[in-house]
Amino acid sequence: MSSIIGRNLLAGAEPDPAGDSGYGAGHPERVGFFTDTSVCIGCKACEVACKEWNAIPEDGLELTGMSYDNTQGLGADTWRHVAFIEQSKPLGQAQAGVDHSGVDVFALAAQSSETPSQTAAAAPATPGPPAADGRTELRWLMASDVCKHCTHAACLDVCPTGALFRTEFGTVVVQEDICNGCGYCVPACPYGVIDQRKEDGRVWKCTMCYDRLGAGQEPACAKACPTDSIQFGPLDELREKAKARVEQLHATGVTDARLYGESPDDGVGGDGAFFLLLDEPEVYGLPPAPVVTTRDLPSMWRHAGVAAATVLGGIATVFAAHGAQRKGLR
Ligand code: SF4
Ligand code: SF4
């Protein structure tokens, strides 16, 4: 274990979260997820595999009006969530130079559910410009979201019972039999991931299939993903792979490609589950610059200590002055 004396373990550089949590020098290397959204096809095999392996109850099959998204976001019963984002924006190189800015994607979606005669009646008099390669589809982004297994995990830092803990693989896991349902971790998570079940208030989230890791197997979602959009492995290797993939995409004209959560210098010390995105994080419902919510605790305690010392000093001075005054009167 590296020396932790005098270091701020709540923010900043943290090369070995498992070691600093007490695991010996021989602990396994840190593992994680690299989710490459550029090859996600929205099949939801990851959502299904996650539910099946972890025996997660169903959470309603609702028509949300948000494309093919029927779970809306991560929650106590949704540990993988596939977002569907429809955009009137050209694809990467495939549609360079084609302007879709005047296209109403929702009107087109409504048309597609109408009968042929209705569609013909509603067809615009002058159709929009065709794509350079003759295709008519619009850009459709899909991304499988998950707990980020943060390097500095505020959920874990604020948990009073030890239900949340850092594993030997550097991941963050919640033990439902120890959770007392206080809910402190819920507002602490900068990504809004961890969530309570209504029935008893206990919290649940992705464990990165801790039981499978212990048996030398990859998590169920990564195993099930048919396109390798979800890649699992040693975090350092995944970071290298991800950088190479971004360069490859840029070279082929997909200049929007960027990484999200891979940098150890970001506000949470880097995510154990990071992403390749094709647009701004906000488009996918991700915070643009997340910061671990416990980052300022050490300086807050320092300021509180200084304030308490000042108050005590003031009280002592008043008592001393009062005592001297009484002596003078005698
Ligand atoms: S994303 Fe939220 S729930 Fe997951 S480890 Fe980070 S703080 Fe905890
Ligand atoms: S299994 Fe893979 S391709 Fe299918 S939705 Fe999940 S991430 Fe996308």
mmCIF file of C-alpha atoms and ligand atoms in Angstrom:
data_model
loop_
_atom_site.group_PDB
_atom_site.id
_atom_site.type_symbol
_atom_site.label_atom_id
_atom_site.label_comp_id
_atom_site.label_asym_id
_atom_site.label_seq_id
_atom_site.Cartn_x
_atom_site.Cartn_y
_atom_site.Cartn_z
ATOM 1 C CA MET A 1 0.000 0.000 0.000
ATOM 2 C CA SER A 2 1.395 3.408 -0.975
ATOM 3 C CA SER A 3 1.809 5.886 1.889
ATOM 4 C CA ILE A 4 -1.444 7.733 2.471
ATOM 5 C CA ILE A 5 -0.206 10.005 5.269
ATOM 6 C CA GLY A 6 -0.734 13.669 4.434
ATOM 7 C CA ARG A 7 -2.483 12.909 1.128
ATOM 8 C CA ASN A 8 -5.962 14.022 0.145
ATOM 9 C CA LEU A 9 -7.688 10.742 -0.664
ATOM 10 C CA LEU A 10 -10.928 12.495 -1.620
ATOM 11 C CA ALA A 11 -9.675 14.244 -4.777
ATOM 12 C CA GLY A 12 -6.664 14.652 -7.056
ATOM 13 C CA ALA A 13 -4.157 12.122 -8.355
ATOM 14 C CA GLU A 14 -4.954 8.547 -7.315
ATOM 15 C CA PRO A 15 -3.038 5.905 -9.248
ATOM 16 C CA ASP A 16 -4.028 2.959 -7.051
ATOM 17 C CA PRO A 17 -7.509 3.202 -5.472
ATOM 18 C CA ALA A 18 -7.526 -0.461 -4.418
ATOM 19 C CA GLY A 19 -4.083 -0.186 -2.787
ATOM 20 C CA ASP A 20 -5.116 2.969 -0.937
ATOM 21 C CA SER A 21 -8.237 1.139 0.260
ATOM 22 C CA GLY A 22 -6.084 -1.406 2.068
ATOM 23 C CA TYR A 23 -5.473 -4.199 -0.449
ATOM 24 C CA GLY A 24 -1.921 -5.538 -0.415
ATOM 25 C CA ALA A 25 0.699 -5.060 -3.116
ATOM 26 C CA GLY A 26 -0.383 -8.240 -4.896
ATOM 27 C CA HIS A 27 -3.956 -7.092 -5.540
ATOM 28 C CA PRO A 28 -5.270 -7.531 -9.113
ATOM 29 C CA GLU A 29 -4.827 -4.686 -11.588
ATOM 30 C CA ARG A 30 -7.614 -2.153 -11.920
ATOM 31 C CA VAL A 31 -10.242 -3.138 -14.481
ATOM 32 C CA GLY A 32 -12.970 -1.166 -16.185
ATOM 33 C CA PHE A 33 -15.329 -0.633 -19.099
ATOM 34 C CA PHE A 34 -14.623 1.253 -22.315
ATOM 35 C CA THR A 35 -17.963 1.860 -24.036
ATOM 36 C CA ASP A 36 -17.429 2.842 -27.672
ATOM 37 C CA THR A 37 -20.785 4.351 -28.618
ATOM 38 C CA SER A 38 -19.765 4.665 -32.291
ATOM 39 C CA VAL A 39 -20.426 0.931 -32.783
ATOM 40 C CA CYS A 40 -23.480 0.540 -30.527
ATOM 41 C CA ILE A 41 -26.488 -0.715 -32.519
ATOM 42 C CA GLY A 42 -29.033 -0.275 -29.716
ATOM 43 C CA CYS A 43 -29.876 -3.974 -29.474
ATOM 44 C CA LYS A 44 -30.100 -3.777 -25.623
ATOM 45 C CA ALA A 45 -28.422 -7.155 -25.191
ATOM 46 C CA CYS A 46 -26.366 -5.462 -22.449
ATOM 47 C CA GLU A 47 -29.496 -4.381 -20.547
ATOM 48 C CA VAL A 48 -30.983 -7.868 -20.804
ATOM 49 C CA ALA A 49 -27.768 -9.684 -19.845
ATOM 50 C CA CYS A 50 -27.334 -7.391 -16.842
ATOM 51 C CA LYS A 51 -30.860 -8.011 -15.644
ATOM 52 C CA GLU A 52 -30.629 -11.737 -16.161
ATOM 53 C CA TRP A 53 -27.253 -12.264 -14.492
ATOM 54 C CA ASN A 54 -27.975 -10.008 -11.516
ATOM 55 C CA ALA A 55 -31.626 -11.075 -11.107
ATOM 56 C CA ILE A 56 -32.822 -7.464 -11.323
ATOM 57 C CA PRO A 57 -36.615 -7.049 -11.274
ATOM 58 C CA GLU A 58 -38.304 -5.632 -14.344
ATOM 59 C CA ASP A 59 -38.914 -1.918 -14.134
ATOM 60 C CA GLY A 60 -41.804 -1.368 -16.476
ATOM 61 C CA LEU A 61 -41.951 -1.532 -20.244
ATOM 62 C CA GLU A 62 -43.255 1.910 -21.000
ATOM 63 C CA LEU A 63 -43.663 3.878 -24.187
ATOM 64 C CA THR A 64 -41.687 6.951 -23.213
ATOM 65 C CA GLY A 65 -41.859 8.830 -26.509
ATOM 66 C CA MET A 66 -38.061 8.944 -26.442
ATOM 67 C CA SER A 67 -37.310 6.874 -29.526
ATOM 68 C CA TYR A 68 -36.678 3.227 -28.550
ATOM 69 C CA ASP A 69 -35.739 4.121 -24.979
ATOM 70 C CA ASN A 70 -38.189 2.493 -22.579
ATOM 71 C CA THR A 71 -36.182 2.717 -19.341
ATOM 72 C CA GLN A 72 -35.262 6.443 -19.525
ATOM 73 C CA GLY A 73 -32.186 6.321 -17.326
ATOM 74 C CA LEU A 74 -30.127 4.388 -14.801
ATOM 75 C CA GLY A 75 -31.908 3.426 -11.597
ATOM 76 C CA ALA A 76 -32.158 0.876 -8.814
ATOM 77 C CA ASP A 77 -33.555 -1.640 -11.318
ATOM 78 C CA THR A 78 -31.704 -0.455 -14.434
ATOM 79 C CA TRP A 79 -27.941 -0.903 -14.074
ATOM 80 C CA ARG A 80 -27.257 -0.569 -17.821
ATOM 81 C CA HIS A 81 -29.295 1.935 -19.806
ATOM 82 C CA VAL A 82 -29.178 2.286 -23.577
ATOM 83 C CA ALA A 83 -29.971 5.854 -24.642
ATOM 84 C CA PHE A 84 -31.366 6.591 -28.113
ATOM 85 C CA ILE A 85 -30.811 10.098 -29.448
ATOM 86 C CA GLU A 86 -32.287 11.172 -32.781
ATOM 87 C CA GLN A 87 -30.632 14.148 -34.394
ATOM 88 C CA SER A 88 -31.142 16.113 -37.568
ATOM 89 C CA LYS A 89 -27.410 16.248 -37.962
ATOM 90 C CA PRO A 90 -25.287 14.728 -40.712
ATOM 91 C CA LEU A 91 -23.463 11.507 -39.988
ATOM 92 C CA GLY A 92 -19.676 11.654 -39.957
ATOM 93 C CA GLN A 93 -17.974 11.446 -43.301
ATOM 94 C CA ALA A 94 -20.857 9.471 -44.767
ATOM 95 C CA GLN A 95 -23.000 12.542 -45.263
ATOM 96 C CA ALA A 96 -20.455 15.331 -45.387
ATOM 97 C CA GLY A 97 -21.874 18.431 -46.989
ATOM 98 C CA VAL A 98 -25.527 17.392 -46.626
ATOM 99 C CA ASP A 99 -27.605 19.855 -44.664
ATOM 100 C CA HIS A 100 -30.363 18.329 -42.485
ATOM 101 C CA SER A 101 -30.909 21.445 -40.407
ATOM 102 C CA GLY A 102 -34.397 21.965 -41.841
ATOM 103 C CA VAL A 103 -35.558 18.384 -41.194
ATOM 104 C CA ASP A 104 -38.105 17.763 -38.434
ATOM 105 C CA VAL A 105 -37.189 14.287 -37.110
ATOM 106 C CA PHE A 106 -40.327 14.020 -34.998
ATOM 107 C CA ALA A 107 -42.606 14.744 -37.953
ATOM 108 C CA LEU A 108 -40.762 12.071 -39.923
ATOM 109 C CA ALA A 109 -41.133 9.612 -37.032
ATOM 110 C CA ALA A 110 -44.881 10.348 -36.876
ATOM 111 C CA GLN A 111 -45.125 9.762 -40.621
ATOM 112 C CA SER A 112 -43.445 6.389 -40.357
ATOM 113 C CA SER A 113 -46.234 5.147 -38.070
ATOM 114 C CA GLU A 114 -49.003 6.318 -40.432
ATOM 115 C CA THR A 115 -50.620 4.288 -43.200
ATOM 116 C CA PRO A 116 -49.201 4.719 -46.733
ATOM 117 C CA SER A 117 -52.188 6.849 -47.802
ATOM 118 C CA GLN A 118 -51.788 9.117 -44.749
ATOM 119 C CA THR A 119 -48.074 9.408 -45.458
ATOM 120 C CA ALA A 120 -48.705 10.337 -49.089
ATOM 121 C CA ALA A 121 -51.185 12.993 -48.014
ATOM 122 C CA ALA A 122 -48.742 14.429 -45.491
ATOM 123 C CA ALA A 123 -45.691 14.309 -47.773
ATOM 124 C CA PRO A 124 -44.030 17.698 -48.235
ATOM 125 C CA ALA A 125 -44.411 19.274 -51.657
ATOM 126 C CA THR A 126 -40.655 19.684 -51.984
ATOM 127 C CA PRO A 127 -38.670 16.924 -50.260
ATOM 128 C CA GLY A 128 -35.409 17.852 -48.560
ATOM 129 C CA PRO A 129 -32.077 17.453 -50.324
ATOM 130 C CA PRO A 130 -30.953 13.828 -50.777
ATOM 131 C CA ALA A 131 -27.756 12.645 -49.101
ATOM 132 C CA ALA A 132 -24.610 12.493 -51.239
ATOM 133 C CA ASP A 133 -24.751 8.692 -51.235
ATOM 134 C CA GLY A 134 -28.519 8.551 -51.742
ATOM 135 C CA ARG A 135 -29.336 7.631 -48.148
ATOM 136 C CA THR A 136 -32.166 9.371 -46.347
ATOM 137 C CA GLU A 137 -31.666 8.381 -42.716
ATOM 138 C CA LEU A 138 -30.803 10.869 -40.017
ATOM 139 C CA ARG A 139 -28.156 10.554 -37.361
ATOM 140 C CA TRP A 140 -29.108 8.218 -34.541
ATOM 141 C CA LEU A 141 -26.828 8.044 -31.502
ATOM 142 C CA MET A 142 -26.998 5.076 -29.144
ATOM 143 C CA ALA A 143 -25.033 4.721 -25.939
ATOM 144 C CA SER A 144 -25.072 2.190 -23.120
ATOM 145 C CA ASP A 145 -24.644 4.054 -19.823
ATOM 146 C CA VAL A 146 -23.559 2.530 -16.512
ATOM 147 C CA CYS A 147 -22.094 3.381 -13.084
ATOM 148 C CA LYS A 148 -18.717 5.040 -13.682
ATOM 149 C CA HIS A 149 -16.873 3.223 -10.859
ATOM 150 C CA CYS A 150 -15.187 6.546 -10.101
ATOM 151 C CA THR A 151 -11.589 6.787 -8.913
ATOM 152 C CA HIS A 152 -12.887 9.150 -6.231
ATOM 153 C CA ALA A 153 -16.345 7.756 -5.520
ATOM 154 C CA ALA A 154 -18.402 10.168 -3.427
ATOM 155 C CA CYS A 155 -21.080 7.517 -2.894
ATOM 156 C CA LEU A 156 -18.541 5.396 -1.053
ATOM 157 C CA ASP A 157 -16.984 8.340 0.819
ATOM 158 C CA VAL A 158 -20.285 9.373 2.428
ATOM 159 C CA CYS A 159 -21.666 5.895 3.222
ATOM 160 C CA PRO A 160 -21.884 5.633 7.039
ATOM 161 C CA THR A 161 -22.317 1.852 7.213
ATOM 162 C CA GLY A 162 -19.586 0.587 4.889
ATOM 163 C CA ALA A 163 -22.211 -0.912 2.588
ATOM 164 C CA LEU A 164 -20.365 0.678 -0.333
ATOM 165 C CA PHE A 165 -16.805 -0.505 -0.686
ATOM 166 C CA ARG A 166 -13.851 -0.500 -3.069
ATOM 167 C CA THR A 167 -13.031 -3.954 -4.393
ATOM 168 C CA GLU A 168 -9.591 -5.401 -5.043
ATOM 169 C CA PHE A 169 -10.232 -4.701 -8.764
ATOM 170 C CA GLY A 170 -10.652 -0.959 -8.073
ATOM 171 C CA THR A 171 -14.424 -1.081 -8.705
ATOM 172 C CA VAL A 172 -17.197 0.212 -6.394
ATOM 173 C CA VAL A 173 -19.768 -2.243 -5.058
ATOM 174 C CA VAL A 174 -22.761 -1.913 -2.734
ATOM 175 C CA GLN A 175 -23.648 -4.688 -0.297
ATOM 176 C CA GLU A 176 -27.414 -4.672 -0.079
ATOM 177 C CA ASP A 177 -27.446 -6.661 3.183
ATOM 178 C CA ILE A 178 -25.495 -3.877 4.951
ATOM 179 C CA CYS A 179 -27.182 -0.833 3.365
ATOM 180 C CA ASN A 180 -29.533 0.780 5.902
ATOM 181 C CA GLY A 181 -31.387 2.907 3.344
ATOM 182 C CA CYS A 182 -30.203 6.292 4.684
ATOM 183 C CA GLY A 183 -29.810 7.487 1.073
ATOM 184 C CA TYR A 184 -26.749 9.729 1.716
ATOM 185 C CA CYS A 185 -25.004 8.305 -1.353
ATOM 186 C CA VAL A 186 -27.804 9.296 -3.750
ATOM 187 C CA PRO A 187 -27.188 13.090 -3.832
ATOM 188 C CA ALA A 188 -23.429 12.507 -3.436
ATOM 189 C CA CYS A 189 -23.065 10.782 -6.830
ATOM 190 C CA PRO A 190 -22.121 13.449 -9.407
ATOM 191 C CA TYR A 191 -23.655 11.353 -12.212
ATOM 192 C CA GLY A 192 -27.026 10.612 -10.595
ATOM 193 C CA VAL A 193 -26.407 6.870 -10.883
ATOM 194 C CA ILE A 194 -27.067 5.247 -7.518
ATOM 195 C CA ASP A 195 -30.740 4.875 -6.624
ATOM 196 C CA GLN A 196 -33.019 3.528 -3.877
ATOM 197 C CA ARG A 197 -35.691 0.893 -4.302
ATOM 198 C CA LYS A 198 -39.089 2.164 -3.230
ATOM 199 C CA GLU A 199 -39.930 -0.971 -1.231
ATOM 200 C CA ASP A 200 -37.253 -0.633 1.467
ATOM 201 C CA GLY A 201 -35.032 2.331 0.520
ATOM 202 C CA ARG A 202 -31.887 0.270 -0.029
ATOM 203 C CA VAL A 203 -29.613 1.367 -2.890
ATOM 204 C CA TRP A 204 -28.587 -0.646 -5.931
ATOM 205 C CA LYS A 205 -26.284 -0.102 -8.877
ATOM 206 C CA CYS A 206 -23.884 -1.873 -11.248
ATOM 207 C CA THR A 207 -21.316 -4.052 -9.470
ATOM 208 C CA MET A 208 -19.305 -4.627 -12.668
ATOM 209 C CA CYS A 209 -20.402 -8.231 -12.011
ATOM 210 C CA TYR A 210 -18.097 -8.581 -8.986
ATOM 211 C CA ASP A 211 -19.028 -12.247 -8.679
ATOM 212 C CA ARG A 212 -17.996 -12.916 -12.281
ATOM 213 C CA LEU A 213 -14.708 -11.010 -11.885
ATOM 214 C CA GLY A 214 -13.866 -13.197 -8.907
ATOM 215 C CA ALA A 215 -14.308 -16.246 -11.141
ATOM 216 C CA GLY A 216 -12.105 -14.765 -13.880
ATOM 217 C CA GLN A 217 -15.038 -13.939 -16.167
ATOM 218 C CA GLU A 218 -15.923 -10.652 -17.846
ATOM 219 C CA PRO A 219 -19.118 -8.789 -16.838
ATOM 220 C CA ALA A 220 -22.346 -10.039 -18.418
ATOM 221 C CA CYS A 221 -22.992 -6.881 -20.493
ATOM 222 C CA ALA A 222 -19.556 -6.950 -22.125
ATOM 223 C CA LYS A 223 -19.921 -10.678 -22.783
ATOM 224 C CA ALA A 224 -23.315 -10.169 -24.455
ATOM 225 C CA CYS A 225 -22.509 -7.075 -26.556
ATOM 226 C CA PRO A 226 -22.403 -8.298 -30.178
ATOM 227 C CA THR A 227 -20.431 -5.331 -31.538
ATOM 228 C CA ASP A 228 -17.837 -4.948 -28.779
ATOM 229 C CA SER A 229 -19.266 -1.527 -28.007
ATOM 230 C CA ILE A 230 -18.719 -2.527 -24.366
ATOM 231 C CA GLN A 231 -15.126 -3.574 -23.818
ATOM 232 C CA PHE A 232 -13.875 -4.856 -20.490
ATOM 233 C CA GLY A 233 -10.267 -5.204 -19.320
ATOM 234 C CA PRO A 234 -7.354 -3.606 -17.473
ATOM 235 C CA LEU A 235 -8.103 0.120 -17.306
ATOM 236 C CA ASP A 236 -4.696 1.274 -18.598
ATOM 237 C CA GLU A 237 -5.025 -0.954 -21.662
ATOM 238 C CA LEU A 238 -8.547 0.293 -22.330
ATOM 239 C CA ARG A 239 -7.352 3.907 -22.171
ATOM 240 C CA GLU A 240 -4.707 3.175 -24.819
ATOM 241 C CA LYS A 241 -7.237 1.374 -27.025
ATOM 242 C CA ALA A 242 -9.690 4.247 -26.686
ATOM 243 C CA LYS A 243 -7.114 6.871 -27.727
ATOM 244 C CA ALA A 244 -6.229 4.812 -30.802
ATOM 245 C CA ARG A 245 -9.913 4.452 -31.686
ATOM 246 C CA VAL A 246 -10.481 8.222 -31.500
ATOM 247 C CA GLU A 247 -7.488 8.797 -33.797
ATOM 248 C CA GLN A 248 -8.866 6.211 -36.217
ATOM 249 C CA LEU A 249 -12.283 7.908 -36.272
ATOM 250 C CA HIS A 250 -10.772 11.361 -36.744
ATOM 251 C CA ALA A 251 -8.698 10.038 -39.646
ATOM 252 C CA THR A 252 -11.879 8.796 -41.334
ATOM 253 C CA GLY A 253 -13.636 12.136 -40.953
ATOM 254 C CA VAL A 254 -15.643 11.532 -37.756
ATOM 255 C CA THR A 255 -14.200 14.589 -36.083
ATOM 256 C CA ASP A 256 -16.893 14.705 -33.365
ATOM 257 C CA ALA A 257 -15.444 11.603 -31.680
ATOM 258 C CA ARG A 258 -14.123 12.317 -28.196
ATOM 259 C CA LEU A 259 -13.469 10.469 -24.939
ATOM 260 C CA TYR A 260 -15.474 11.097 -21.795
ATOM 261 C CA GLY A 261 -14.307 10.119 -18.307
ATOM 262 C CA GLU A 262 -10.953 8.601 -19.266
ATOM 263 C CA SER A 263 -8.688 11.346 -17.873
ATOM 264 C CA PRO A 264 -7.163 10.798 -14.398
ATOM 265 C CA ASP A 265 -6.989 14.603 -14.183
ATOM 266 C CA ASP A 266 -10.744 15.197 -14.306
ATOM 267 C CA GLY A 267 -12.960 16.089 -11.346
ATOM 268 C CA VAL A 268 -13.402 12.481 -10.185
ATOM 269 C CA GLY A 269 -9.837 11.318 -10.879
ATOM 270 C CA GLY A 270 -11.000 9.467 -13.998
ATOM 271 C CA ASP A 271 -13.781 6.936 -14.380
ATOM 272 C CA GLY A 272 -13.416 3.178 -14.211
ATOM 273 C CA ALA A 273 -16.146 3.119 -16.879
ATOM 274 C CA PHE A 274 -15.508 5.659 -19.618
ATOM 275 C CA PHE A 275 -16.945 6.362 -23.063
ATOM 276 C CA LEU A 276 -16.259 7.336 -26.632
ATOM 277 C CA LEU A 277 -18.967 9.837 -27.584
ATOM 278 C CA LEU A 278 -19.930 11.399 -30.916
ATOM 279 C CA ASP A 279 -21.314 14.629 -29.473
ATOM 280 C CA GLU A 280 -21.233 16.749 -26.321
ATOM 281 C CA PRO A 281 -21.810 14.787 -23.074
ATOM 282 C CA GLU A 282 -25.007 16.737 -22.395
ATOM 283 C CA VAL A 283 -26.553 15.259 -25.558
ATOM 284 C CA TYR A 284 -26.295 11.841 -23.863
ATOM 285 C CA GLY A 285 -27.528 13.166 -20.505
ATOM 286 C CA LEU A 286 -24.035 13.146 -18.991
ATOM 287 C CA PRO A 287 -22.647 16.036 -16.902
ATOM 288 C CA PRO A 288 -19.977 17.946 -18.867
ATOM 289 C CA ALA A 289 -17.513 18.411 -15.987
ATOM 290 C CA PRO A 290 -18.372 16.162 -13.016
ATOM 291 C CA VAL A 291 -16.596 16.792 -9.724
ATOM 292 C CA VAL A 292 -16.493 14.442 -6.733
ATOM 293 C CA THR A 293 -18.860 16.039 -4.249
ATOM 294 C CA THR A 294 -16.545 15.354 -1.290
ATOM 295 C CA ARG A 295 -13.589 17.195 -2.909
ATOM 296 C CA ASP A 296 -13.791 20.219 -0.622
ATOM 297 C CA LEU A 297 -14.343 18.336 2.649
ATOM 298 C CA PRO A 298 -10.705 18.676 3.920
ATOM 299 C CA SER A 299 -10.656 22.465 3.378
ATOM 300 C CA MET A 300 -14.159 22.740 4.903
ATOM 301 C CA TRP A 301 -12.953 20.912 8.013
ATOM 302 C CA ARG A 302 -9.875 23.173 8.143
ATOM 303 C CA HIS A 303 -12.048 26.284 7.964
ATOM 304 C CA ALA A 304 -14.417 24.871 10.584
ATOM 305 C CA GLY A 305 -11.404 24.148 12.833
ATOM 306 C CA VAL A 306 -10.094 27.710 12.444
ATOM 307 C CA ALA A 307 -13.573 29.129 13.168
ATOM 308 C CA ALA A 308 -13.956 26.929 16.286
ATOM 309 C CA ALA A 309 -10.487 27.920 17.552
ATOM 310 C CA THR A 310 -11.343 31.615 17.017
ATOM 311 C CA VAL A 311 -14.603 31.291 18.976
ATOM 312 C CA LEU A 312 -12.884 29.399 21.830
ATOM 313 C CA GLY A 313 -10.083 32.008 21.899
ATOM 314 C CA GLY A 314 -12.690 34.789 22.102
ATOM 315 C CA ILE A 315 -14.514 33.072 24.985
ATOM 316 C CA ALA A 316 -11.235 32.492 26.867
ATOM 317 C CA THR A 317 -10.291 36.170 26.397
ATOM 318 C CA VAL A 318 -13.670 37.315 27.751
ATOM 319 C CA PHE A 319 -13.343 35.032 30.814
ATOM 320 C CA ALA A 320 -9.760 36.197 31.450
ATOM 321 C CA ALA A 321 -10.782 39.863 31.210
ATOM 322 C CA HIS A 322 -13.756 39.232 33.491
ATOM 323 C CA GLY A 323 -11.524 37.468 36.071
ATOM 324 C CA ALA A 324 -8.974 40.323 36.017
ATOM 325 C CA GLN A 325 -11.779 42.859 36.481
ATOM 326 C CA ARG A 326 -13.151 40.978 39.523
ATOM 327 C CA LYS A 327 -9.672 40.779 41.073
ATOM 328 C CA GLY A 328 -9.271 44.566 40.596
ATOM 329 C CA LEU A 329 -12.557 45.203 42.416
ATOM 330 C CA ARG A 330 -11.521 43.247 45.497
HETATM 331 S S1 SF4 B 1 -20.899 6.956 -10.674
HETATM 332 FE FE1 SF4 B 1 -21.929 7.468 -8.737
HETATM 333 S S2 SF4 B 1 -22.589 5.469 -7.935
HETATM 334 FE FE2 SF4 B 1 -21.000 5.035 -9.493
HETATM 335 S S3 SF4 B 1 -19.050 4.975 -8.307
HETATM 336 FE FE3 SF4 B 1 -19.280 7.098 -9.089
HETATM 337 S S4 SF4 B 1 -20.265 8.168 -7.335
HETATM 338 FE FE4 SF4 B 1 -20.580 5.958 -6.982
HETATM 339 S S1 SF4 B 2 -25.217 -4.897 -26.294
HETATM 340 FE FE1 SF4 B 2 -23.669 -3.584 -27.254
HETATM 341 S S2 SF4 B 2 -24.556 -2.989 -29.236
HETATM 342 FE FE2 SF4 B 2 -26.243 -3.837 -28.010
HETATM 343 S S3 SF4 B 2 -27.154 -2.003 -27.012
HETATM 344 FE FE3 SF4 B 2 -25.639 -2.814 -25.567
HETATM 345 S S4 SF4 B 2 -23.772 -1.654 -26.035
HETATM 346 FE FE4 SF4 B 2 -25.145 -1.353 -27.807
#
